[in-house]
Each structure stands twice: as structure tokens, then as C-alpha cells.
mmCIF file of C-alpha atoms in Angstrom:
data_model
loop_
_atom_site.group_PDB
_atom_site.id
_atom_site.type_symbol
_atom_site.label_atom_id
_atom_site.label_comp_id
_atom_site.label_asym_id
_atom_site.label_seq_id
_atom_site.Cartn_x
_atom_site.Cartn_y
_atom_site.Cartn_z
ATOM 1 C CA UNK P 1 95.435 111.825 138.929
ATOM 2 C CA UNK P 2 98.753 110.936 139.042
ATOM 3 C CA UNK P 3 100.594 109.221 136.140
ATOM 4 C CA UNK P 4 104.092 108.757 134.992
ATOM 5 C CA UNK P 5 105.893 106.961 131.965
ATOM 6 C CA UNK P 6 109.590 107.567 132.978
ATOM 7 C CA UNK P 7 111.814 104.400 134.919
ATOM 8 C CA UNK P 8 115.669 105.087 135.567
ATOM 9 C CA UNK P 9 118.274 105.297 137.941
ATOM 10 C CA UNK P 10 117.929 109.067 138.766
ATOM 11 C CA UNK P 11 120.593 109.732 141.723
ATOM 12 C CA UNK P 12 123.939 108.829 140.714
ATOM 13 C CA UNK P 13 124.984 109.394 144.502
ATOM 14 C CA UNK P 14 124.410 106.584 146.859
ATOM 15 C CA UNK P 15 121.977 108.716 149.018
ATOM 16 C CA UNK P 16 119.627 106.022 151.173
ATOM 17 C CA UNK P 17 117.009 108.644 152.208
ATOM 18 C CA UNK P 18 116.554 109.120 148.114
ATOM 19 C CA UNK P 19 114.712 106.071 147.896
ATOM 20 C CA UNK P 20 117.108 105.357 144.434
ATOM 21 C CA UNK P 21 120.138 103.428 145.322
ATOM 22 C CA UNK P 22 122.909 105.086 142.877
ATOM 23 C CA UNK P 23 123.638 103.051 139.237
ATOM 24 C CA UNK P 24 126.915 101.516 141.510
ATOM 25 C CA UNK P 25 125.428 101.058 144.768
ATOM 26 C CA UNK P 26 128.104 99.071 147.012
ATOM 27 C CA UNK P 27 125.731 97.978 150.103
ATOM 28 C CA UNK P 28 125.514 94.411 148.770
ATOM 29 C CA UNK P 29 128.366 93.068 148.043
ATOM 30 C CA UNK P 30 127.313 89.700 146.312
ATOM 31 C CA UNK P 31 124.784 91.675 144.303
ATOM 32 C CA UNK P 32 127.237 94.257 143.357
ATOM 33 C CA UNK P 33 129.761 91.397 141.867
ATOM 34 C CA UNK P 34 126.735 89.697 139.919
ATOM 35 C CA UNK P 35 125.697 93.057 138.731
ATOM 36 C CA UNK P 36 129.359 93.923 137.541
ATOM 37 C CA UNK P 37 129.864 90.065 136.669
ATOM 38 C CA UNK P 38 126.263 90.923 133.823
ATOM 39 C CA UNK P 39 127.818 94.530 132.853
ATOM 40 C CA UNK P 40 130.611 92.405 131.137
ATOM 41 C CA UNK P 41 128.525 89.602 129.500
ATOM 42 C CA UNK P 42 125.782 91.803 128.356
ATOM 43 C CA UNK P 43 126.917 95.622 127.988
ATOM 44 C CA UNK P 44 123.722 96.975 126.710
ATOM 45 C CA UNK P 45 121.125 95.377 129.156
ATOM 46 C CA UNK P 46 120.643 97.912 132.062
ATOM 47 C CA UNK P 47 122.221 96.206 134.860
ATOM 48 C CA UNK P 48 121.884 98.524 137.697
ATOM 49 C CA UNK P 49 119.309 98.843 140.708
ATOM 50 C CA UNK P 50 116.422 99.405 139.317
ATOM 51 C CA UNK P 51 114.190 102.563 140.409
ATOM 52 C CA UNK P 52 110.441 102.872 140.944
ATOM 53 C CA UNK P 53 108.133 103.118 138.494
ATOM 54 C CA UNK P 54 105.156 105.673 138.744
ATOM 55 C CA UNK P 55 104.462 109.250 140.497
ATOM 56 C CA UNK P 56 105.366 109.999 143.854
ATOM 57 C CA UNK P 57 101.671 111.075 144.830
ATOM 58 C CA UNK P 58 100.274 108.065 143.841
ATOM 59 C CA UNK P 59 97.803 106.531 146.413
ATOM 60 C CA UNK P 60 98.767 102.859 145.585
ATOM 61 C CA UNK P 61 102.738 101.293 145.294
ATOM 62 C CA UNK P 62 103.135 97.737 144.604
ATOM 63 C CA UNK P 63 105.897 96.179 145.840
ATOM 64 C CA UNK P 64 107.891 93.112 144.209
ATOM 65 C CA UNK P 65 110.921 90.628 145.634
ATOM 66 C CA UNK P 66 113.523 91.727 142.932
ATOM 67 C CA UNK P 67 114.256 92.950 139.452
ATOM 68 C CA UNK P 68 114.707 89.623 136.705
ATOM 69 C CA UNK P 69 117.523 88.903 135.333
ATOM 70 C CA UNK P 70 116.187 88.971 131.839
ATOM 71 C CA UNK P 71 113.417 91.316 133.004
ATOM 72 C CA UNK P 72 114.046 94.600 134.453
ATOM 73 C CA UNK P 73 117.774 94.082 135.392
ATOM 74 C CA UNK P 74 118.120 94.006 131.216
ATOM 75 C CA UNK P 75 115.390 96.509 130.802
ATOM 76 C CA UNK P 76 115.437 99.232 133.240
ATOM 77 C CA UNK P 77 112.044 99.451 134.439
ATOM 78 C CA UNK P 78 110.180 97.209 136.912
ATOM 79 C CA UNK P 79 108.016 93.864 135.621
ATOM 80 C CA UNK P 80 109.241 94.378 131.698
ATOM 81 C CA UNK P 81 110.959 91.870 130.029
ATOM 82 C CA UNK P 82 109.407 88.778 131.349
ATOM 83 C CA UNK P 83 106.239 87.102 132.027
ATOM 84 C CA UNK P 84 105.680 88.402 135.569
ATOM 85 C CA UNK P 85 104.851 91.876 133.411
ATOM 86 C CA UNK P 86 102.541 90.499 131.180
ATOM 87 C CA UNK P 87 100.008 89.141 134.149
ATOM 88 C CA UNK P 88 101.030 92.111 136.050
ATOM 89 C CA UNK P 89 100.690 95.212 133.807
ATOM 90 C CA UNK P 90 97.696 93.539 131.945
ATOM 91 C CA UNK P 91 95.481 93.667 135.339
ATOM 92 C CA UNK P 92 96.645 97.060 136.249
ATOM 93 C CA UNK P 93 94.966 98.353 133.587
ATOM 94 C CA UNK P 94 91.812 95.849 133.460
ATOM 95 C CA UNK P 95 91.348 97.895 136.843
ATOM 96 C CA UNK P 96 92.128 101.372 135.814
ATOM 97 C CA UNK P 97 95.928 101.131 137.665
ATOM 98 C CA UNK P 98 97.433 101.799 134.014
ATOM 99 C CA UNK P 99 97.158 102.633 130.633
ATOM 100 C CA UNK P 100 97.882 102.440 127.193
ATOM 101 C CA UNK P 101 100.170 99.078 125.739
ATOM 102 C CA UNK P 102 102.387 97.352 127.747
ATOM 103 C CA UNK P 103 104.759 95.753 124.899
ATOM 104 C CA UNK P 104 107.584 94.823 127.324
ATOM 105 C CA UNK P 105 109.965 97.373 126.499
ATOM 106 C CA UNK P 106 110.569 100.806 128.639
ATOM 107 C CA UNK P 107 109.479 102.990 125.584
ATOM 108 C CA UNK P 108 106.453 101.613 124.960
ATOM 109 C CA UNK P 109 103.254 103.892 125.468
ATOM 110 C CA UNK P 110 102.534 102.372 128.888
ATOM 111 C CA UNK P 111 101.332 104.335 131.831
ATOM 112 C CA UNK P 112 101.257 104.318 135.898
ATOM 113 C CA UNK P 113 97.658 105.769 136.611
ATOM 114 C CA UNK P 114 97.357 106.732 140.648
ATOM 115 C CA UNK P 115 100.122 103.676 141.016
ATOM 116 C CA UNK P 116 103.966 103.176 141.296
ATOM 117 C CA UNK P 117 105.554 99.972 141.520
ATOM 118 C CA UNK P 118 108.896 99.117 143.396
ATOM 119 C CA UNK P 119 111.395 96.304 144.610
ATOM 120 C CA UNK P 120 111.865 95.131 148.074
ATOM 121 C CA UNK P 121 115.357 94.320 146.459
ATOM 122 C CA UNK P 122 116.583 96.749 144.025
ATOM 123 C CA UNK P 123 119.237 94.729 142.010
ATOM 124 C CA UNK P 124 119.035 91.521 140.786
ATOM 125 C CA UNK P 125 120.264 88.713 142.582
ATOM 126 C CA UNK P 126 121.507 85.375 141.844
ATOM 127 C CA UNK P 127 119.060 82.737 141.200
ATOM 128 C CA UNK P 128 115.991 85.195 141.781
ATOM 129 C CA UNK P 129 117.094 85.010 145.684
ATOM 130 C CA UNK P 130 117.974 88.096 147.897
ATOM 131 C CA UNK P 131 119.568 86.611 151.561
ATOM 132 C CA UNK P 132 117.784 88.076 154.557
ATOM 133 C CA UNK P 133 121.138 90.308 154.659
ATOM 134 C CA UNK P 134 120.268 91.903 151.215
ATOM 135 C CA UNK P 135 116.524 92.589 151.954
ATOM 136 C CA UNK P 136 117.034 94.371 155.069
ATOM 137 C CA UNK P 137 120.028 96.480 153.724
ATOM 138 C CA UNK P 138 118.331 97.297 151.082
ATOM 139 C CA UNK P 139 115.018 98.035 153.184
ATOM 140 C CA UNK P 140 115.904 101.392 153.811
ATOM 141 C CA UNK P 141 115.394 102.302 149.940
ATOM 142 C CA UNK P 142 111.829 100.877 150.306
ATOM 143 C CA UNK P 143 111.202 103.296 153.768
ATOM 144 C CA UNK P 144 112.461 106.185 151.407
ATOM 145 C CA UNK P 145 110.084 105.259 149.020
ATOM 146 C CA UNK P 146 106.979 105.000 151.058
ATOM 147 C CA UNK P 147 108.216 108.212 152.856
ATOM 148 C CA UNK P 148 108.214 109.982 149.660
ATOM 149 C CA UNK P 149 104.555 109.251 148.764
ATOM 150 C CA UNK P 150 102.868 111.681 150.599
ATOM 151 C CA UNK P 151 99.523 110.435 149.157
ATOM 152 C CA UNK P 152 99.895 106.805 149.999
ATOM 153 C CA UNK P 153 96.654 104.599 150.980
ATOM 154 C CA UNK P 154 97.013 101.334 149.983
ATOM 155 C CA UNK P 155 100.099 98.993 149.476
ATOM 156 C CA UNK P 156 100.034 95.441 147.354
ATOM 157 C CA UNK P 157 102.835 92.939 148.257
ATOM 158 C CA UNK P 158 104.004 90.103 145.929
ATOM 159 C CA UNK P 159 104.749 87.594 147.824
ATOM 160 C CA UNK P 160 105.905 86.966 151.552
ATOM 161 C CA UNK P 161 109.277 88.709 151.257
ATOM 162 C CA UNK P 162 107.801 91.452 149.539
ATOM 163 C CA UNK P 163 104.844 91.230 152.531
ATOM 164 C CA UNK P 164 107.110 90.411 155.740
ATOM 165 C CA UNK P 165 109.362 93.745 154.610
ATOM 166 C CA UNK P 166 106.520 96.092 153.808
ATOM 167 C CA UNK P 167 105.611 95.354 157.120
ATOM 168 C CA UNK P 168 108.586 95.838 158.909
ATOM 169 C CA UNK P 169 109.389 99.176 157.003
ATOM 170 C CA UNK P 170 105.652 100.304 158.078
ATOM 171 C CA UNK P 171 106.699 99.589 161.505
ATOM 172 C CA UNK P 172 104.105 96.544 161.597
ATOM 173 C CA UNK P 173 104.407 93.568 163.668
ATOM 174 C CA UNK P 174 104.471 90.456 161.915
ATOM 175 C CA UNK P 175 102.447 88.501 163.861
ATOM 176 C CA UNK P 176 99.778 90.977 163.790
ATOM 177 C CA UNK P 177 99.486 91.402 159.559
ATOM 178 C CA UNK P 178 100.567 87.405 158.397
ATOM 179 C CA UNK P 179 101.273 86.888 155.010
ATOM 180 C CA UNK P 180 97.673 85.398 153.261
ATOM 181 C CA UNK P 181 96.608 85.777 149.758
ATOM 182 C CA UNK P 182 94.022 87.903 149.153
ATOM 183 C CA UNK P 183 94.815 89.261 152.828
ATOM 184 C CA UNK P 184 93.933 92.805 153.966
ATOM 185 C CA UNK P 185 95.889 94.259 157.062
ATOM 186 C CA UNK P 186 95.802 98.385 158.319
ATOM 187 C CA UNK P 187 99.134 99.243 159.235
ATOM 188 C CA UNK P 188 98.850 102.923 160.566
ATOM 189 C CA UNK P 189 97.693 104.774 157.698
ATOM 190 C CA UNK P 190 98.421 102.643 154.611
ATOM 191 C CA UNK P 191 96.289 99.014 153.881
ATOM 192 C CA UNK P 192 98.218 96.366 152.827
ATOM 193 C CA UNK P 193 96.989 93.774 150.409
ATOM 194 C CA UNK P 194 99.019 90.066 149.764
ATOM 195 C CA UNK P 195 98.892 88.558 146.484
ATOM 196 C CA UNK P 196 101.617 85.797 145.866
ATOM 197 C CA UNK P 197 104.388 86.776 143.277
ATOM 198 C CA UNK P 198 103.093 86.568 139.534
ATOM 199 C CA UNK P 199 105.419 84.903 138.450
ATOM 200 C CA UNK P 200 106.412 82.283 135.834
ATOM 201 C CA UNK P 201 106.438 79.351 138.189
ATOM 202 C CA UNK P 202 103.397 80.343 140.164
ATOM 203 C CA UNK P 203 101.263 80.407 137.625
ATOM 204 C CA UNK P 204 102.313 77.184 135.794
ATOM 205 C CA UNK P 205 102.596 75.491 138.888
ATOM 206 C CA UNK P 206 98.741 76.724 139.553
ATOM 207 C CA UNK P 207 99.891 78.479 142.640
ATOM 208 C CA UNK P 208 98.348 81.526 141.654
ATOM 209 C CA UNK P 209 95.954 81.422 138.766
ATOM 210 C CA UNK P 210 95.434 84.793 137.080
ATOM 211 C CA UNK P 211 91.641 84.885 138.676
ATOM 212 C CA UNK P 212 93.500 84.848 141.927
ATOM 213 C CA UNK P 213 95.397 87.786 140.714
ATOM 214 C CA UNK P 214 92.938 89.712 139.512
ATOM 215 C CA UNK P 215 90.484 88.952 142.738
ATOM 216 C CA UNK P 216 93.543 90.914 144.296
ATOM 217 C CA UNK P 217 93.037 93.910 142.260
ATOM 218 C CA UNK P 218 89.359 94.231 142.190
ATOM 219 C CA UNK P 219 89.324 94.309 145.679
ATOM 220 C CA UNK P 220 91.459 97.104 145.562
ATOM 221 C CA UNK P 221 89.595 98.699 143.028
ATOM 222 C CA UNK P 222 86.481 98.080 145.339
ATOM 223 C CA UNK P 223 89.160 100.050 148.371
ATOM 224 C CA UNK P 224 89.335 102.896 147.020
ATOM 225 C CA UNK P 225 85.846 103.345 145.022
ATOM 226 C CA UNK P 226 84.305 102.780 148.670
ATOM 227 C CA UNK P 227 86.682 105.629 150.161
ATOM 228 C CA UNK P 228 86.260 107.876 147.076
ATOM 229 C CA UNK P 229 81.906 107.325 147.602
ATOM 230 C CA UNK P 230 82.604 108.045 151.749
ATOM 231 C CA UNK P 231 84.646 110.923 150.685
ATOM 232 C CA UNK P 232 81.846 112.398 148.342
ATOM 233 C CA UNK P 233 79.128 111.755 150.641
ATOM 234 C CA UNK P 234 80.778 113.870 153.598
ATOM 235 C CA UNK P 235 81.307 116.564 151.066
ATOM 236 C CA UNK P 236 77.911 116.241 150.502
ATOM 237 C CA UNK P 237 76.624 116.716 153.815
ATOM 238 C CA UNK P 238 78.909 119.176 155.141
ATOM 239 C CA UNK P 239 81.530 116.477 156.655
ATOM 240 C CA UNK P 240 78.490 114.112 158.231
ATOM 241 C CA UNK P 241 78.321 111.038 157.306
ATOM 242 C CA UNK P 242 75.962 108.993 160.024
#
């Protein structure tokens, strides 16, 4: 069982086949100025791309649009600091996905459990939106990422641009995997699961209700109890199953 309480910047080099963009990462221009422009006004906030959270051999990565300005960009770890967390982290571990209290704060007792979450876009950008530019430079992070996870089964996007560039750095087709809430598609190895985006203005405009969210999870839950029971049975009977 993999778990994990640690979220930083760990490579201070600006090495893309790290999967951590370094704490001054250049590729982005516009997202470098905003990031330097939130260094002055707010020294002690984190302000830097913002790494993964949870082990590499987890079976199951989440991946988000972007860190919040008020959210991880000021905190340092992924979904903690605003209310995309709360719905978030409170249904990972309803389902087993985490443990212990999630108080919104990178030193609180909180724990990944067989899950890591990540960023299609790894700094904040202005007004919550990346350009098409920014995603795909910053794409190559995510295909470190997913490279890295040698145990990797299952992948949940939040929302489309989370979904269209999971798909692209899985070498998907679009067209073959559209975005759907709820969805399921098998790209090579990994199943990938949509949920729309948890956040603020989803949920208050009833977009996504936190049933829908959690529908998400529990079939996830039901993904990998059914492989786990498949699993046990060809143990069982000497690798046959039918």
C-alpha cells in the first residue's frame, strides 16, 4: 500500500523528464511573470509550480487543470487552501483513497493511500486559465509523471482540460475517449475516469453536485475491488479463471 504525506518542489533543476518543473521554471512565460508578480505581493505563500502529491507506485493519479491562487499556489500542495480540497480530499477518504484530517494546510495529518494527485498545469495562472500554449508545454511534466508510476491502473480527470491532456499524454485519440462525466475510457494500460472539476463554481452553480462526485469515486472503488477479486480468484485456481 502505498502512501505519502510529503508535497514540494523537489528538483531545483528544470529537468522535464523529472516530472517536477524546478521552483523557477521559465517554459511559460506569462505564468512565470504572474508567479514572480505573487512572490512580491505575498512573500510567504508558496508561489512556485506545484509538485505531485502521493507515492510514485500508486495505482490511481488524479489529475487537476491548475494550482489556485489562494489554494495550492499559497500552500504548496495540490487541492489545499480552497474549497475544491474540501469536496475533493473528503471523498478520497469516504472511499479509502486517503486518510487521516484534511484541515487545509500541508502539515496537517492527511494521507495519499494507493493515490497521487497532480496538475495538468503546474503553476498558477491568471484568472484560473492556462492557454492551450501553457497546457501543452507543460504536458511533458504530466508524461513524466505517469511514466514514473510504474504501478499505474486507473487515472481520474477533472474536467475536460484535465481529460483532453491525459489523453493526449497517454497517446489516446480524442475522438475515441470524449470527455463525459462519469465516463470510463481504456487507453492502453491505464482507465481513465471524467468527473467535472470540483470546484467552487461547479458546485454552486449545480454543475456537479457532490453525489455526482462521489458516484465518480465509488465507481472507482468498485474498479479496482473487481480487479483485486479477479486477481485473487486466479491465484486461487492456479491462474484459471473461466
Amino acid at each position: 500500500m502505498a502512501t505519502t504525506t510529503n508535497s514540494r518542489t523537489e528538483n531545483p533543476a528544470l529537468i522535464r523528464d523529472s516530472g517536477k518543473p524546478g521552483r523557477d521554471c521559465p517554459l511559460c512565460p506569462r505564468l512565470a511573470a504572474f508567479r514572480n508578480e505573487w512572490r512580491k505581493r505575498e512573500p510567504g505563500w508558496f508561489n512556485a509550480p506545484v509538485a505531485s502529491f502521493g507515492a510514485r507506485d500508486a495505482p490511481l493519479l488524479i489529475a487537476g487543470l491548475a494550482p489556485g491562487l489562494q489554494g495550492a499556489n499559497r500552500t504548496g500542495r495540490p487541492f489545499t487552501g480552497d474549497y475544491a480540497g474540501d469536496l475533493l480530499y473528503g471523498t478520497l477518504i469516504e472511499f479509502g483513497f486517503a486518510r487521516g484530517v484534511f484541515a487545509a494546510r500541508p502539515d496537517d495529518s492527511l494521507e495519499m493511500v494507493d493515490a497521487r494527485i497532480t496538475n495538468a498545469v503546474r503553476c498558477v495562472p491568471p484568472e484560473n486559465k492556462p492557454t492551450p500554449q501553457e497546457i501543452s508545454t507543460c504536458r511533458g511534466f504530466l508524461i513524466a509523471t505517469v511514466g514514473e508510476m510504474k504501478s499505474l491502473r486507473a487515472i481520474v480527470a477533472l474536467g475536460r482540460v484535465a481529460h483532453d491532456t491525459v489523453v493526449t499524454a497517454l497517446g489516446g485519440r480524442k475522438s475515441a475517449a470524449p470527455f463525459k462525466h462519469g465516463g470510463r475510457h481504456p487507453i492502453g494500460d491505464v482507465t481513465l475516469f471524467d468527473s467535472y472539476h470540483c470546484s467552487r463554481y461547479n458546485t454552486n452553480t449545480g454543475v456537479l453536485t457532490p453525489q455526482m462526485f462521489r458516484a465518480v469515486f465509488a465507481d472507482v472503488r468498485r474498479y479496482f475491488d473487481d480487479s483485486q477479486a479477479i486477481t485473487s480468484a486466479a491465484l486461487r485456481s492456479g491462474g484459471k479463471t473461466g
